[in-house]
Short mmCIF file of C-alpha atoms in Angstrom, two decimals:
data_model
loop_
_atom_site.label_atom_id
_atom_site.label_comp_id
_atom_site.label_asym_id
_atom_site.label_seq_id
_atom_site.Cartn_x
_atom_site.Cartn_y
_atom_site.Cartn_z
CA UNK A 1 -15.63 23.75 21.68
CA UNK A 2 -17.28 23.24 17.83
CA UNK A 3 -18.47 19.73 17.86
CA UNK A 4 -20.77 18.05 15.83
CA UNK A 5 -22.74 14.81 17.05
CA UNK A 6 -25.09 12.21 14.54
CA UNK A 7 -26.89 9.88 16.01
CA UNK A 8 -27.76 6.89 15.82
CA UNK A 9 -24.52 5.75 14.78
CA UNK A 10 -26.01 2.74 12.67
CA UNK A 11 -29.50 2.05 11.26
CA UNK A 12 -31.49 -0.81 9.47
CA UNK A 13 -34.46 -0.45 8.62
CA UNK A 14 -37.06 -2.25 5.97
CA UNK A 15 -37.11 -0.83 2.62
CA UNK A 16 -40.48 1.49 2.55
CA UNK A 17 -40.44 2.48 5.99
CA UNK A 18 -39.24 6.28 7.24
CA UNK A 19 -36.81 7.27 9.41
CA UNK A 20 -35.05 10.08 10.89
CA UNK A 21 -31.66 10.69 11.75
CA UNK A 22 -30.01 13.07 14.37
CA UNK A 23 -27.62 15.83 14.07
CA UNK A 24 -26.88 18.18 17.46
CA UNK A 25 -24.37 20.81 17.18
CA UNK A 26 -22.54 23.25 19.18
CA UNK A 27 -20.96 25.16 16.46
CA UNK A 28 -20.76 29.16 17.01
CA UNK A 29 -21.18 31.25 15.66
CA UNK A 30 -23.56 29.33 13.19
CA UNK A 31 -23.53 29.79 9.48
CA UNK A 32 -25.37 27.05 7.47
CA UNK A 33 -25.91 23.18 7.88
CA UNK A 34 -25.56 20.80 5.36
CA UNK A 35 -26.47 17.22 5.26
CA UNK A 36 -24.60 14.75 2.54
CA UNK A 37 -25.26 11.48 1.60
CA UNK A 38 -21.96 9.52 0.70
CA UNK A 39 -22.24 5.59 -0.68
CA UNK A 40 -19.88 3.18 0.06
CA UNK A 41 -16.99 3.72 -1.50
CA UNK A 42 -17.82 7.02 -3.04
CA UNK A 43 -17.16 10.68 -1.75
CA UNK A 44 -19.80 12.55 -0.28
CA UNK A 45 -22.71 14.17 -2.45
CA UNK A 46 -24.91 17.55 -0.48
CA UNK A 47 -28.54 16.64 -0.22
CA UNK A 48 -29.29 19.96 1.45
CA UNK A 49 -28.31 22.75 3.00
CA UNK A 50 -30.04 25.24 5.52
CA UNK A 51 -29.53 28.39 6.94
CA UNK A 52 -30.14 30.03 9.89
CA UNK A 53 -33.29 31.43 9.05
CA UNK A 54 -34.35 28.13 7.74
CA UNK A 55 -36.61 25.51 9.13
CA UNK A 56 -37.53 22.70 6.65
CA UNK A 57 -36.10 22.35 3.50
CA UNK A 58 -37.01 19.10 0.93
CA UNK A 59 -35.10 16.97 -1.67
CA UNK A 60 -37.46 14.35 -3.01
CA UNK A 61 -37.81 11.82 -0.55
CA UNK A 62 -36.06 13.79 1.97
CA UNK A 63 -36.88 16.29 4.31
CA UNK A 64 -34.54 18.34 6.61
CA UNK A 65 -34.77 20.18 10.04
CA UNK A 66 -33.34 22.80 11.70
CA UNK A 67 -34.25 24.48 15.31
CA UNK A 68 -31.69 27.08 16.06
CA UNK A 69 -32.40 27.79 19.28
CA UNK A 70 -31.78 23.98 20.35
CA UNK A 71 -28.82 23.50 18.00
CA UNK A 72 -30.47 20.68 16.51
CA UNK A 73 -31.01 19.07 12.81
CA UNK A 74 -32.87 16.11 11.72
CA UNK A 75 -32.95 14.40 8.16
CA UNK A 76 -36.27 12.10 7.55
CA UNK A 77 -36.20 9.91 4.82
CA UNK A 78 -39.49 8.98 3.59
CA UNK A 79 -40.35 5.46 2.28
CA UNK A 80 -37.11 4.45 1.87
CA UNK A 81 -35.60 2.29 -0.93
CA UNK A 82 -32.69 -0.09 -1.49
CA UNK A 83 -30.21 2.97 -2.73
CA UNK A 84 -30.60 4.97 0.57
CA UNK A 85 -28.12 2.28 2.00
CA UNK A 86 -25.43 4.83 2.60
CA UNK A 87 -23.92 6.91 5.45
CA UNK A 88 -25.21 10.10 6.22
CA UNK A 89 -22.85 13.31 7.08
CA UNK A 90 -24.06 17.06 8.94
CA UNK A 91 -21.31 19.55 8.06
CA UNK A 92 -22.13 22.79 10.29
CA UNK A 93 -20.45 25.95 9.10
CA UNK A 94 -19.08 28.94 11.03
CA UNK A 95 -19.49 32.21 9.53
CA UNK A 96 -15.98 33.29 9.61
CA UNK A 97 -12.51 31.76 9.15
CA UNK A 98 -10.69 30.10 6.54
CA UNK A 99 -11.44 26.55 8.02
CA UNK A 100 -14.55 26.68 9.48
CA UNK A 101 -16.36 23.66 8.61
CA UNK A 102 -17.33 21.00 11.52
CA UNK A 103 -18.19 17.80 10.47
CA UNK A 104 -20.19 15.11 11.96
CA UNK A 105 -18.91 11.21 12.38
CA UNK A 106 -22.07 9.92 10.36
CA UNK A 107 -25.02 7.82 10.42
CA UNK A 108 -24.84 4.63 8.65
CA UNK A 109 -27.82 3.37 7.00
CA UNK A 110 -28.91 0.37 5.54
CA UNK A 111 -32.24 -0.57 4.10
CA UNK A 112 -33.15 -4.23 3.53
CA UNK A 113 -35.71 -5.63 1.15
CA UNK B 1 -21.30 17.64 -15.16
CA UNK B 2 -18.84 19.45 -12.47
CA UNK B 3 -16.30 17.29 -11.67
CA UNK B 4 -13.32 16.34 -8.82
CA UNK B 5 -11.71 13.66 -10.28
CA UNK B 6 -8.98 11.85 -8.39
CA UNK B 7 -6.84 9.94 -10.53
CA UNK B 8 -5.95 7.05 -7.94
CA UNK B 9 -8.77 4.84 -6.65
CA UNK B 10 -6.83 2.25 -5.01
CA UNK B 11 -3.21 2.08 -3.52
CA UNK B 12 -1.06 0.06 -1.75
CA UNK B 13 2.14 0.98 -0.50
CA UNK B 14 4.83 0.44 1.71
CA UNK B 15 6.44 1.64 4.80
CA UNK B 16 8.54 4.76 4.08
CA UNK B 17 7.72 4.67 0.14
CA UNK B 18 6.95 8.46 -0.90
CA UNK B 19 3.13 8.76 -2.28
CA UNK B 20 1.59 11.03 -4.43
CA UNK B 21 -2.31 11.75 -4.51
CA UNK B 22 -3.66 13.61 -7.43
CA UNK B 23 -6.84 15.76 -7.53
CA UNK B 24 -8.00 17.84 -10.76
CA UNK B 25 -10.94 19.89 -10.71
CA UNK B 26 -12.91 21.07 -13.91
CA UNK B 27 -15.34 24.00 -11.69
CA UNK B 28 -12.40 26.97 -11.46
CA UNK B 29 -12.87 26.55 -8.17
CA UNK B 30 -10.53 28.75 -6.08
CA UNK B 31 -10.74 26.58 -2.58
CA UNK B 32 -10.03 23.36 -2.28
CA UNK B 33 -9.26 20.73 0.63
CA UNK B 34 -7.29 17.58 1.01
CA UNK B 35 -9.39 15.17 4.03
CA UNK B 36 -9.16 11.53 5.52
CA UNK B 37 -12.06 9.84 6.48
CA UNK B 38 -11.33 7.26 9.49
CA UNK B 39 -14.16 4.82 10.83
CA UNK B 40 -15.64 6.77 14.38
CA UNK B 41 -13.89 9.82 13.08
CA UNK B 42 -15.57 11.20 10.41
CA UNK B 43 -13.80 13.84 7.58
CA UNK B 44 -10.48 15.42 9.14
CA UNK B 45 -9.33 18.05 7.27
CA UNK B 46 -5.09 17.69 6.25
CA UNK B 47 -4.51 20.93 4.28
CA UNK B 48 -6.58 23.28 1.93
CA UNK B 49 -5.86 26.10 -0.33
CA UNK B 50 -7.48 28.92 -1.10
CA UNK B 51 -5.43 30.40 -4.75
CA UNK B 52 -2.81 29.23 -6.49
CA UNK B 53 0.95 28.31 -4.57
CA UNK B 54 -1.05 29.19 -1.20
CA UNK B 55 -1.85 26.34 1.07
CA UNK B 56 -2.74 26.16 4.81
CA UNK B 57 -2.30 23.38 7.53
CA UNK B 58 -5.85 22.20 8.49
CA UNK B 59 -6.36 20.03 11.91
CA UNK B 60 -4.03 17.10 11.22
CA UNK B 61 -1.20 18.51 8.50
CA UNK B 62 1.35 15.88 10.17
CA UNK B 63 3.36 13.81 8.12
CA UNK B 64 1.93 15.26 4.68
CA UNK B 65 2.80 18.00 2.77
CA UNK B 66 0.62 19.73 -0.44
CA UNK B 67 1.32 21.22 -3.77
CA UNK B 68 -1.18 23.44 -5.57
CA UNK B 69 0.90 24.79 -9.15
CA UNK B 70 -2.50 24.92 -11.21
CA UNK B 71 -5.59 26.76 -9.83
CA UNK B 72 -7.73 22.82 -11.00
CA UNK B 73 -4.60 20.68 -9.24
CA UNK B 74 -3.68 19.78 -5.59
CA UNK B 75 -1.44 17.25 -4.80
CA UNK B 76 -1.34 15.38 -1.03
CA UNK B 77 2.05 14.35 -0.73
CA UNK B 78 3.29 11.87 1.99
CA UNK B 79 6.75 12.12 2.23
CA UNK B 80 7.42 9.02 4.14
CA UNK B 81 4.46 6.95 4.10
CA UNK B 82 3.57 5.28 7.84
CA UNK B 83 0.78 2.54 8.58
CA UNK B 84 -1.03 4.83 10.69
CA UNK B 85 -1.70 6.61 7.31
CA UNK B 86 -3.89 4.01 5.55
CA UNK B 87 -7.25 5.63 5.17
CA UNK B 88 -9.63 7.20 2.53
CA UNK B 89 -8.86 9.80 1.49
CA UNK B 90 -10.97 12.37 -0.10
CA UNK B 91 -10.73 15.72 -1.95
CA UNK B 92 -13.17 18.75 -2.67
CA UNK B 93 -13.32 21.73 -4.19
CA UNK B 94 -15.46 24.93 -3.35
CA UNK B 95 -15.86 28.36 -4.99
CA UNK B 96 -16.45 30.15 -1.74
CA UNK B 97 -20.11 29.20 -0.84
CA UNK B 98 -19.24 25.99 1.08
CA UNK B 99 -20.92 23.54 -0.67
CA UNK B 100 -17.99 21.32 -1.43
CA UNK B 101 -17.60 18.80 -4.35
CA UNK B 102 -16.24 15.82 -3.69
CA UNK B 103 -14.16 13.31 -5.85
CA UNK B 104 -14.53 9.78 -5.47
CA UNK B 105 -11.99 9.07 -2.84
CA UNK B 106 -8.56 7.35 -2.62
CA UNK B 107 -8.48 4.59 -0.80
CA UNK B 108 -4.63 4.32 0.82
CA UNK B 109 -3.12 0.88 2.10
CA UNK B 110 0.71 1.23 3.74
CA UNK B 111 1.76 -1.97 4.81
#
């Protein structure tokens, strides 16, 4: 079965401090991996997106993973700030069909001064 | 600026009323994708086109219907709005590479 799981579900952290958050997939076969950042309220916006062949990719302040042998993804978010507060979303892709994207529940962040 | 704009931010209906949600996009996009976003469930996908007058049933097309006439408009319809029916819900748009566009979201109330 396609799933996608994020964890942790919920986060706080202190505003400058990193973190990383969790995305394991079983999603087959595997396309590309996206990771969007949606704030409260708002629809979701793509931060990145990977392919298979693809191990790190960077936006700014954040950096994602990707090992495809393990199936796993990982978004670190580097000295955070105030407007990372938001919930974080892995879409994993299929490479064929018409509806073939698989996304995760989210991780919900929040940074505190 | 590429754009999904959905024309109703806030609703409130009730039980049984028939509801209309609006989504325009300005990107010629041939794809796009009616969702609802549920706490602990994440984006479900309703219904999504791929052209013009085409539609297809996605993983939970019960209880709404979808209209595309114009290649930048799809309409969710809910015939006979239900509680179990409040939610956000969002539309995107994609020319074919997957990277979807978002609009803001609609956030539903049926009391």
């Amino acid at each position: 079965k396609n799933q996608v799981e994020q964890s942790p579900q919920s986060l706080i952290i202190l505003e400058g401090k990193n973190c990383t958050l969790q995305c394991n997939y079983t999603v087959s076969p595997f396309s590309n991996l996206r990771w969007y950042k949606q704030d409260t309220g708002r629809g979701p916006v793509s931060l990145t997106i990977m392919t298979f062949s693809e191990n790190t990719k960077s936006n700014g302040r954040y950096t994602a993973t990707l090992d495809a042998d393990t199936k796993q993804s990982s978004l670190h978010i580097t000295a955070s700030q105030l407007s990372d507060s938001a919930s974080y979303i892995c879409v994993v892709s299929l490479q064929t069909g018409a509806n073939n994207l698989f996304f995760g529940t989210g991780t919900r962040l929040t940074v505190i001064p | 600026d590429v754009k999904v704009t959905q024309s109703s931010r806030y609703l409130v209906k009730r039980t049984g009323e028939k509801v209309f949600l609006e989504c325009v996009q300005d990107m010629d996009h041939e794809n796009m994708f009616w969702y609802r976003q549920d706490p602990g469930l994440g984006l479900r996908l309703i219904y999504f086109s791929y052209d013009v007058k085409m539609k297809e049933k996605g993983d939970i097309p019960e209880g709404y219907s979808v209209s595309r006439e114009k290649k930048e408009r799809f309409s969710l319809i809910l015939e006979s709005a239900s509680t179990n029916q409040t939610s956000m819900y969002l539309c995107a748009s994609t020319s074919g590479a997957n990277v979807l566009t978002f609009g803001a979201g609609s956030r539903l109330t049926v009391l």
